[in-house]
Coordinates of C-alpha atoms in Angstrom, one line a residue:
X1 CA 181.3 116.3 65.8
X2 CA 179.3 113.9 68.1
X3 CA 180.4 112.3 71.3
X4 CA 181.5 109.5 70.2
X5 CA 184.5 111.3 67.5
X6 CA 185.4 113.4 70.4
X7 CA 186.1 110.0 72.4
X8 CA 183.4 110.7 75.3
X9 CA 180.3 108.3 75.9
X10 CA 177.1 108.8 75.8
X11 CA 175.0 108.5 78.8
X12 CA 171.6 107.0 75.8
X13 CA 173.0 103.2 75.8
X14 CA 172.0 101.2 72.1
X15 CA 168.4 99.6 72.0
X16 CA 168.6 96.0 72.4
X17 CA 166.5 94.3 69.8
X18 CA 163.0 92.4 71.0
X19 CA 162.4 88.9 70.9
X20 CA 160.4 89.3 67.1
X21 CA 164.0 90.9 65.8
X22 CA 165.5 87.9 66.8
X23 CA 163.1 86.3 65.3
X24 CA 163.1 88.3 62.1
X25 CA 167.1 88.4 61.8
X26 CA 166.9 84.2 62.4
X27 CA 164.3 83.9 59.3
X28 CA 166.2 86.6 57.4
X29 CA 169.5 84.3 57.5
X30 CA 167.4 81.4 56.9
X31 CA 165.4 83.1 53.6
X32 CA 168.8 84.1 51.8
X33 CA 167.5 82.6 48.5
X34 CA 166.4 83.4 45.2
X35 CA 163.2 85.5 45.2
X36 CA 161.0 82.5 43.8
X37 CA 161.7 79.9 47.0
X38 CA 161.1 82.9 49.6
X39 CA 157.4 82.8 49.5
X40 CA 157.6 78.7 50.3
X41 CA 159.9 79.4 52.8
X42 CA 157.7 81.9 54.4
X43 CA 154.5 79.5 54.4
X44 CA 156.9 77.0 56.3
X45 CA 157.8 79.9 58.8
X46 CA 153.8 80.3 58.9
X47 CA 154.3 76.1 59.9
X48 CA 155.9 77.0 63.2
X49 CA 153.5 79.5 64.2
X50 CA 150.9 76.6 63.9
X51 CA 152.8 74.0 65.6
X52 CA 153.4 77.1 68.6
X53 CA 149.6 77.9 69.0
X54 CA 149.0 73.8 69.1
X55 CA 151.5 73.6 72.5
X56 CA 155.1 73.1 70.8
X57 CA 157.5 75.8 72.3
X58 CA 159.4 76.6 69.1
X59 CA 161.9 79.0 70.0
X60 CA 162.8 81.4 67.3
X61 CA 166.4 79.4 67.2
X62 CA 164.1 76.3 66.3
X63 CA 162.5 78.4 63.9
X64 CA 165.5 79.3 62.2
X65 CA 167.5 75.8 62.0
X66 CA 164.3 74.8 60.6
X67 CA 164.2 76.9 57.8
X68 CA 168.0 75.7 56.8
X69 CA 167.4 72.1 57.1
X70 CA 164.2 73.3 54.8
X71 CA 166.1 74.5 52.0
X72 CA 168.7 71.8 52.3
X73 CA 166.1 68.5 51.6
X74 CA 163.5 68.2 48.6
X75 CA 160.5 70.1 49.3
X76 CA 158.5 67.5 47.2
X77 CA 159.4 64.8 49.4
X78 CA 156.7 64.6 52.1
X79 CA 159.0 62.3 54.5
X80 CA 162.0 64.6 53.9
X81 CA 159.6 67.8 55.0
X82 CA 158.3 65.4 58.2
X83 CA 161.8 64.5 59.4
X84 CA 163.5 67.8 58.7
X85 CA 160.1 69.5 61.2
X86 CA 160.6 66.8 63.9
X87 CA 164.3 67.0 64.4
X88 CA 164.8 70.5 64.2
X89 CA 161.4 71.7 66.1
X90 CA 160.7 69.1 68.7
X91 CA 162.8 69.1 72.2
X92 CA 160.3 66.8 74.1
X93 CA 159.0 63.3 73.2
X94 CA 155.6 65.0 74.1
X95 CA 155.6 67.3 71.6
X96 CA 155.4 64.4 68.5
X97 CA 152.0 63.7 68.9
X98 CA 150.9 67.3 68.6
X99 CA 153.7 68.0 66.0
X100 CA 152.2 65.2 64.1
X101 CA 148.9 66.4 64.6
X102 CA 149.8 69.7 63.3
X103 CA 151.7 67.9 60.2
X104 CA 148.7 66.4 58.9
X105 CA 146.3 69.9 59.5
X106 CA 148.8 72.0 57.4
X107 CA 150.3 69.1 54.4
X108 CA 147.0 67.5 54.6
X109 CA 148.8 64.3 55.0
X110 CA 149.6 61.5 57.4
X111 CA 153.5 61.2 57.8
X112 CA 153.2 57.5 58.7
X113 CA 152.2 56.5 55.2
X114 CA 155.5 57.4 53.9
X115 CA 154.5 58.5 50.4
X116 CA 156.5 60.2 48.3
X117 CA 155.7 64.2 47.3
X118 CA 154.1 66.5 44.8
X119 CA 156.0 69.1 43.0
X120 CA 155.2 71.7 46.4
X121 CA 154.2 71.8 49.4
X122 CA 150.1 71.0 49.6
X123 CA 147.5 73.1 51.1
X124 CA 146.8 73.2 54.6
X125 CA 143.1 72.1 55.9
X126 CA 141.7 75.2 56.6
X127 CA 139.4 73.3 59.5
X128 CA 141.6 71.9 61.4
X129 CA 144.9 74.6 61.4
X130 CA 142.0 76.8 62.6
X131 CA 140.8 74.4 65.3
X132 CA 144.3 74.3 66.4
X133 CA 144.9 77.9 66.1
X134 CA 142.1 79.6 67.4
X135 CA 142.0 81.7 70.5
X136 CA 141.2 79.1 73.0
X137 CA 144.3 77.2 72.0
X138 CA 146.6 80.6 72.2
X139 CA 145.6 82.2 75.0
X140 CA 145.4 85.9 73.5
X141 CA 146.4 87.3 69.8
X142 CA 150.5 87.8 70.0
X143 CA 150.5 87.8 73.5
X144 CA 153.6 85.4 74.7
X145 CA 152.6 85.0 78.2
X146 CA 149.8 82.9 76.7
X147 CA 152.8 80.1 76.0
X148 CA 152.6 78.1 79.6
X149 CA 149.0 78.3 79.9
X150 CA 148.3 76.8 76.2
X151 CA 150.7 74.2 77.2
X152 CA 149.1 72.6 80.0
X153 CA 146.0 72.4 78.0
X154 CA 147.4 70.9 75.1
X155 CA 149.2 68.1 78.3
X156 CA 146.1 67.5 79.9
X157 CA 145.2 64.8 77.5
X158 CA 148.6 62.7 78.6
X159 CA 147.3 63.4 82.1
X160 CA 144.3 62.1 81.9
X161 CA 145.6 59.2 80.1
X162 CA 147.7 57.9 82.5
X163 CA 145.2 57.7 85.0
X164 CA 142.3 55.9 82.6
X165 CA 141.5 52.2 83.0
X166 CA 143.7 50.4 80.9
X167 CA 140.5 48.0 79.8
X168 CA 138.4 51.0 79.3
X169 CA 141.1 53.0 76.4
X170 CA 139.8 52.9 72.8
X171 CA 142.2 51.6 70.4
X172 CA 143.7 54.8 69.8
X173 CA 144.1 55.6 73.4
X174 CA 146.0 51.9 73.6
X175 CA 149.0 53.0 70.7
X176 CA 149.3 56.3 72.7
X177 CA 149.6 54.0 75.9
X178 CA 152.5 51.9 74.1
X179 CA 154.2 54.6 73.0
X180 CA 154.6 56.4 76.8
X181 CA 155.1 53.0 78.1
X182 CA 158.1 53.2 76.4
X183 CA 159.5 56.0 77.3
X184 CA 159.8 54.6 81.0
X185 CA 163.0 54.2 82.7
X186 CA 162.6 52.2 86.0
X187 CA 165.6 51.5 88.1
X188 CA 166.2 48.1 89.2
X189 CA 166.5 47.0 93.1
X190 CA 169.8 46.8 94.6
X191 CA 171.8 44.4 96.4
X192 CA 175.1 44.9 97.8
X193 CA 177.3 42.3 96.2
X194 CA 179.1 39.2 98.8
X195 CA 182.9 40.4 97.4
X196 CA 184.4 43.5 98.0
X197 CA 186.6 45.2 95.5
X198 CA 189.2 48.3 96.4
X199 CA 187.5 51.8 96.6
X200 CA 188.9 54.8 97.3
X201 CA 186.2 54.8 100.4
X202 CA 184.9 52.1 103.1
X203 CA 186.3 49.6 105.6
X204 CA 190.3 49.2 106.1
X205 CA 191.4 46.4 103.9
X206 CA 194.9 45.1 106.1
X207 CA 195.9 42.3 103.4
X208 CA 196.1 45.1 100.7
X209 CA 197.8 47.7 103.1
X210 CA 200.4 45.1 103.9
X211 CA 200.8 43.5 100.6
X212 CA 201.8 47.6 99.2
X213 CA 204.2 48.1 102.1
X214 CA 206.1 45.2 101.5
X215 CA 206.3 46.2 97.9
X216 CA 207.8 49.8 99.4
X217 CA 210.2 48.1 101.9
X218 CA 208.2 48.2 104.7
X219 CA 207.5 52.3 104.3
X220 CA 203.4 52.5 104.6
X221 CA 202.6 54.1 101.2
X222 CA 198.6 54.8 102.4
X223 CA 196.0 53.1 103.8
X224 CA 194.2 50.7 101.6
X225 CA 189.8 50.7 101.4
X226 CA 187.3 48.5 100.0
X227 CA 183.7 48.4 100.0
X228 CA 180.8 45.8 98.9
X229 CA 179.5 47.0 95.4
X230 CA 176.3 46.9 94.5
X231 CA 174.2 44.8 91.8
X232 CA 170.5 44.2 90.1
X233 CA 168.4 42.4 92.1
X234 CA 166.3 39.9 90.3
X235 CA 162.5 40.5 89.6
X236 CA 160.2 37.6 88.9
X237 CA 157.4 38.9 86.9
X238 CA 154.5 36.1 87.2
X239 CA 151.8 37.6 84.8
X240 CA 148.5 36.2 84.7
X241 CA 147.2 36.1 81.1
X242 CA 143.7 34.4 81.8
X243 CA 140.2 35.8 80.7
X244 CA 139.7 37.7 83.4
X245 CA 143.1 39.6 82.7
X246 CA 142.7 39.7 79.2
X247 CA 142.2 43.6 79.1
X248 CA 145.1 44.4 80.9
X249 CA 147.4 41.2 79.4
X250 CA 149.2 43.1 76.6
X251 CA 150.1 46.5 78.6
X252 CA 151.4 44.3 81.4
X253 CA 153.4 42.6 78.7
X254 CA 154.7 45.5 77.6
X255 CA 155.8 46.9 81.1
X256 CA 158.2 43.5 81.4
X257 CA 159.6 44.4 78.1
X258 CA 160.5 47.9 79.4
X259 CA 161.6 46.0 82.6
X260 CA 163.8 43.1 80.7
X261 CA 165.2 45.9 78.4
X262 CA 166.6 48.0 81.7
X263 CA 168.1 44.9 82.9
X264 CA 168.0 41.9 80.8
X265 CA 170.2 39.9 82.8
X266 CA 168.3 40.4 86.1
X267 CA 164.4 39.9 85.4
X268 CA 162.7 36.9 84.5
X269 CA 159.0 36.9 83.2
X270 CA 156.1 33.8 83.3
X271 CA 152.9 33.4 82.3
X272 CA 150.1 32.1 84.6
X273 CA 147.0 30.5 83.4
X274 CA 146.3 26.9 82.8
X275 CA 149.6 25.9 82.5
X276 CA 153.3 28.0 83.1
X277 CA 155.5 29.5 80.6
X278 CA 158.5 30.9 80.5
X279 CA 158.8 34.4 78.1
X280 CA 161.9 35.8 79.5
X281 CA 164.2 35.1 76.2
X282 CA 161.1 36.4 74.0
X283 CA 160.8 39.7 75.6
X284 CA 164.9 40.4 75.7
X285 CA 164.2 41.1 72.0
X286 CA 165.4 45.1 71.4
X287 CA 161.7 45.5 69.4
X288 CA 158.7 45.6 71.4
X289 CA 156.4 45.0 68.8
X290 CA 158.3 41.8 68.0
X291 CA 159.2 40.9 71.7
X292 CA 155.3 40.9 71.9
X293 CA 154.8 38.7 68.7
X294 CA 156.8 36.2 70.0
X295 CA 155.6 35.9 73.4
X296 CA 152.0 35.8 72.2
X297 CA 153.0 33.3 70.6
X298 CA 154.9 31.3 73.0
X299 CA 152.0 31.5 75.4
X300 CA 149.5 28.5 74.9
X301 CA 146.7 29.2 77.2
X302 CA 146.4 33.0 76.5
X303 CA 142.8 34.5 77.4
X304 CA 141.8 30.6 79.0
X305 CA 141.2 29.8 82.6
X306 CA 143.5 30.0 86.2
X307 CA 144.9 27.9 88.5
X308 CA 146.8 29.6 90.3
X309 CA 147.8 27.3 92.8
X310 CA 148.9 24.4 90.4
X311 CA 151.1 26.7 88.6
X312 CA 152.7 28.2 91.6
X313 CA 153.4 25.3 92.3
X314 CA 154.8 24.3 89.1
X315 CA 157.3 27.8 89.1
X316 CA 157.9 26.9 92.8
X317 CA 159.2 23.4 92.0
X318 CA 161.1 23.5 88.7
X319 CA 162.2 27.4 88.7
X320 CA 162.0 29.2 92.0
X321 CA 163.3 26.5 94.7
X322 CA 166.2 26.1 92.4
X323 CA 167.7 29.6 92.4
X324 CA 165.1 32.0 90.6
X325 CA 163.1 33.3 93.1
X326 CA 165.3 33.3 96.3
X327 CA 166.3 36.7 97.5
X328 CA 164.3 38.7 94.5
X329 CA 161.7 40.9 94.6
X330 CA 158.5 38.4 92.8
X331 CA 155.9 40.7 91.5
X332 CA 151.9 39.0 90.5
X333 CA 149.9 40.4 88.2
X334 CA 146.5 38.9 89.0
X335 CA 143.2 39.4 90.1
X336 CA 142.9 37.0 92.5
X337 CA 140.1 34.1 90.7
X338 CA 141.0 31.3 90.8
X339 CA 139.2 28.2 89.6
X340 CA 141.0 25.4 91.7
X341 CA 141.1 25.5 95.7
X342 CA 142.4 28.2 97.7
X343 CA 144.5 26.4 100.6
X344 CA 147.0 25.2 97.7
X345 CA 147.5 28.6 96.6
X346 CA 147.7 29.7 100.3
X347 CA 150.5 26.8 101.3
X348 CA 152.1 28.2 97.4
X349 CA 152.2 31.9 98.6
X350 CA 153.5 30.6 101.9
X351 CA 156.7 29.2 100.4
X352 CA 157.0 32.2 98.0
X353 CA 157.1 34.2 100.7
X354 CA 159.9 32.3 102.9
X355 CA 162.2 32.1 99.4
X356 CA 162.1 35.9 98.0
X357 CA 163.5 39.2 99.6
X358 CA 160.1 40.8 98.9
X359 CA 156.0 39.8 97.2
X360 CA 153.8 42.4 95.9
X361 CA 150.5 41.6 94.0
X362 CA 149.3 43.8 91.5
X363 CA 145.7 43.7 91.3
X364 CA 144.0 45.7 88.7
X365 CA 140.9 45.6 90.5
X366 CA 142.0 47.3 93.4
X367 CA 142.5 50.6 91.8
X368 CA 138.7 51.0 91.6
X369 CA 136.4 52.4 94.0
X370 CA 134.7 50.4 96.8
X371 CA 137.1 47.7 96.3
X372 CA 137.5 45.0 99.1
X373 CA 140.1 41.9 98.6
X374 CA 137.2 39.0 99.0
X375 CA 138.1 37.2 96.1
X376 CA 139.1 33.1 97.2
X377 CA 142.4 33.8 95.5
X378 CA 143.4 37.1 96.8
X379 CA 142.0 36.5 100.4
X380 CA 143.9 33.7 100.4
X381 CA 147.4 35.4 98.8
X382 CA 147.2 38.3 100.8
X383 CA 148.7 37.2 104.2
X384 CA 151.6 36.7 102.4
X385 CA 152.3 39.4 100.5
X386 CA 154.5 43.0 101.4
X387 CA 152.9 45.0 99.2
X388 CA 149.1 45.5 97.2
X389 CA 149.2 47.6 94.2
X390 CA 146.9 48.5 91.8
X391 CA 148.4 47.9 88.0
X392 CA 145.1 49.2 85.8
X393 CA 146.5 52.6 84.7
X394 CA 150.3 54.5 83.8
X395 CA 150.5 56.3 86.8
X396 CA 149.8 53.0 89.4
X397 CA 152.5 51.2 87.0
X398 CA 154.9 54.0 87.6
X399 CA 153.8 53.7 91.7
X400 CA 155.3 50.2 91.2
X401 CA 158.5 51.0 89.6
X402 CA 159.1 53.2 92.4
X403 CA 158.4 50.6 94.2
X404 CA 160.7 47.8 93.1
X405 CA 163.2 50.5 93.0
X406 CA 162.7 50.9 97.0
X407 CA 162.6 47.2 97.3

C-alpha cells in the first residue's frame, strides 16, 4: 500500500512538464489525424521552427493553433497556407515582413502573387531556410535564451530604416517606408472648446444648480459642474511638391494621408509650387494608394518650380484670412528655394504668423550634417517661424507628430 491509499502525502511533489512537453502535447492535439497527413503536418511544425530562428516569437500555443487552422484549409492552396501562417503565427505588424520572407524560403513562392496550389506543399529552398537558420541568426543550437538577442538583429534593419534619407532609399526600401508609415498613429492638437457642457468635475454651474432645485421644491439635490471640452485643432499642411522636393514629395504625401485619416475633419493639405492646390478631399480617401492617385493627379505643377511667396500669398488671401489658418497649427514642407523675391515671402510669413496658433517648417535639408539655414527662402521664413524640423527620415517625421501633438 503506498502513501497515497493510506491517505498521507508525499513529501516528492509531481514533475512539472518543460517547455518542449508543452510543446509536444500542443503538436500532439494538433496531429490527431490519419497516419498519411502526419508527416505534412510535421514538415509545417518544421515551418515554425524556421519562422522562430528568422526573429518571429512563435510560442508553442502559436504553434499549435497553427497546426489546427492547417488541417482545417486546403493544403494545395498556396494563399489558404499564407493566411492560415499569418493569422495564427504573427502578434506584431513587424513580424510580416520576416514571416513573408520565411514563406517564400520554405514554399518557394511569393504569397503576393496569389496563385493557386499544387497537389502538396512544395520544397523549401535549401539556401535560403539555411541562411535564415543558421547559427548566427539563432544565437546557439536549442538554446532559448538565444530568442531576444536574435530579435534585435532581425529589428535592426527597421532601425536603420527609419533613420535613412528618404531620397537616398532604393525602391524596395521606399514600399517598406509606406508600409510603416502607415502604421502611425499621431494624435491631433487640442483646443478647449468656447461652450461648456455638464461634467461630473470643474467650475460651479449656478443656472443648472438652481434650475434642479426648483424642480425638487426648493431642496438642493447636489451641486451642479461643467467644464470646457476639448477638440482637434486644425493643421494646415502646405507641402511643397517642386523639383527640389521631388524625392521627398510622395512620403510627405503619405504622412498627410495618415494625418487626414486620424482627423479628417480637422486637417487641410495644399500643394506649393508654381501655382496652389487644394488635396484635402483627395487624401480623405480610406486607400492610400488611391488617396495618392488622385492627388497626383490633382496637382498640375508637380516636380516644376517655386514661388513661394506668390502662393502664400494666394492660400493667405483666398483660404487662410478667411477661417483656415487662424488659430491652427500651419506646418511647411519646404526647403527654402525660392525662385521669386524674398521680402514677399518674408511680409507672407509675417501674416502667417499673426493668423495661426503656431508655424513650424520642415526642412529636409536640415537633418543633414553641417547644415546652416542660408537659403533666400528659409533665411527669410525663419524669423517667423516656432519651430525647425527636419522631415527627411521616419524617426524626424515621428519628432513632428510629437510635436503637433504638444502644439
Amino acid at each position: 500500500m503506498t502513501a497515497a491509499d493510506r491517505g498521507g502525502s508525499t513529501d516528492a511533489p509531481a514533475p512539472r512538464p518543460h517547455a518542449g512537453a508543452v510543446l509536444a502535447g500542443g503538436v500532439v492535439d494538433a496531429l490527431a489525424a490519419p497516419a498519411d497527413d502526419d508527416a505534412v503536418l510535421r514538415d509545417f511544425a518544421a515551418f515554425t521552427r524556421l519562422l522562430r530562428n528568422a526573429g518571429v516569437p512563435v510560442t508553442p500555443d502559436r504553434t499549435a493553433t497553427y497546426l489546427r487552422a492547417v488541417r482545417e484549409v486546403d493544403v494545395a492552396s498556396e494563399v489558404a497556407l499564407y493566411w492560415a501562417g499569418r493569422l495564427t503565427l504573427c502578434s506584431d505588424p513587424d513580424d510580416v515582413a520576416r514571416y513573408d520572407q520565411a514563406f517564400h524560403a520554405w514554399f518557394s513562392s511569393d504569397p503576393r502573387e496569389q496563385r493557386m496550389g499544387r497537389a502538396g506543399p512544395p520544397k523549401p529552398r535549401a539556401a535560403t531556410i539555411a541562411a535564415l537558420s543558421s547559427p548566427e541568426r539563432q544565437g546557439g543550437e536549442g538554446d532559448d535564451e538565444g530568442d531576444t538577442p536574435e530579435l534585435r538583429v532581425a529589428a535592426s534593419g527597421e532601425e536603420v530604416l527609419r533613420d535613412r534619407d528618404i531620397a537616398e532609399l532604393t525602391i524596395g526600401e521606399r514600399e517598406h517606408l509606406r508600409r510603416m508609415l502607415e502604421l502611425l498613429r499621431p494624435d491631433p492638437p487640442r483646443r478647449r472648446a468656447r461652450r461648456r457642457r455638464p461634467h461630473r468635475r470643474g467650475e460651479p454651474d449656478a443656472r443648472a444648480t438652481l434650475r434642479a432645485t426648483l424642480r425638487h421644491a426648493g431642496e438642493i439635490p447636489g451641486l451642479s459642474r461643467k467644464h470646457r471640452r476639448e477638440r482637434p485643432r486644425r493643421v494646415v499642411l502646405l507641402l511643397d511638391v517642386s523639383g527640389s522636393m521631388a524625392p521627398y514629395a510622395d512620403a510627405l504625401l503619405r504622412f498627410a494621408h495618415v494625418l487626414t485619416r486620424r482627423t479628417p475633419q480637422a486637417v487641410e493639405t495644399f500643394t506649393l509650387g508654381t501655382r496652389l492646390t487644394r488635396v484635402t478631399r483627395e487624401l480623405r480617401q480610406r486607400d492610400p494608394e488611391r488617396a495618392l492617385r488622385d492627388a497626383g493627379g490633382a496637382i498640375p505643377d508637380w516636380s516644376g518650380g517655386t514661388r513661394l511667396g506668390e502662393v502664400l500669398t494666394a492660400f493667405l488671401d483666398r483660404w487662410g484670412q478667411r477661417g483656415v489658418a487662424r488659430r491652427a497649427v500651419v506646418v511647411v514642407f519646404s526647403d527654402g528655394w525660392e525662385r521669386g523675391g524674398t521680402d514677399l515671402l518674408g511680409e507672407q510669413m509675417q501674416r502667417l504668423a499673426r493668423l495661426a496658433h503656431a508655424v513650424v517648417w520642415v526642412n529636409p535639408h536640415a537633418g543633414k550634417r553641417g547644415y546652416e539655414p542660408v537659403q533666400g527662402g528659409i533665411a527669410a521664413a525663419l524669423p517667423h517661424v516656432d519651430r525647425l524640423l527636419a522631415g527627411h527620415s521616419l524617426t524626424t517625421l515621428q519628432e513632428l507628430t510629437e510635436v503637433l501633438a504638444d502644439a
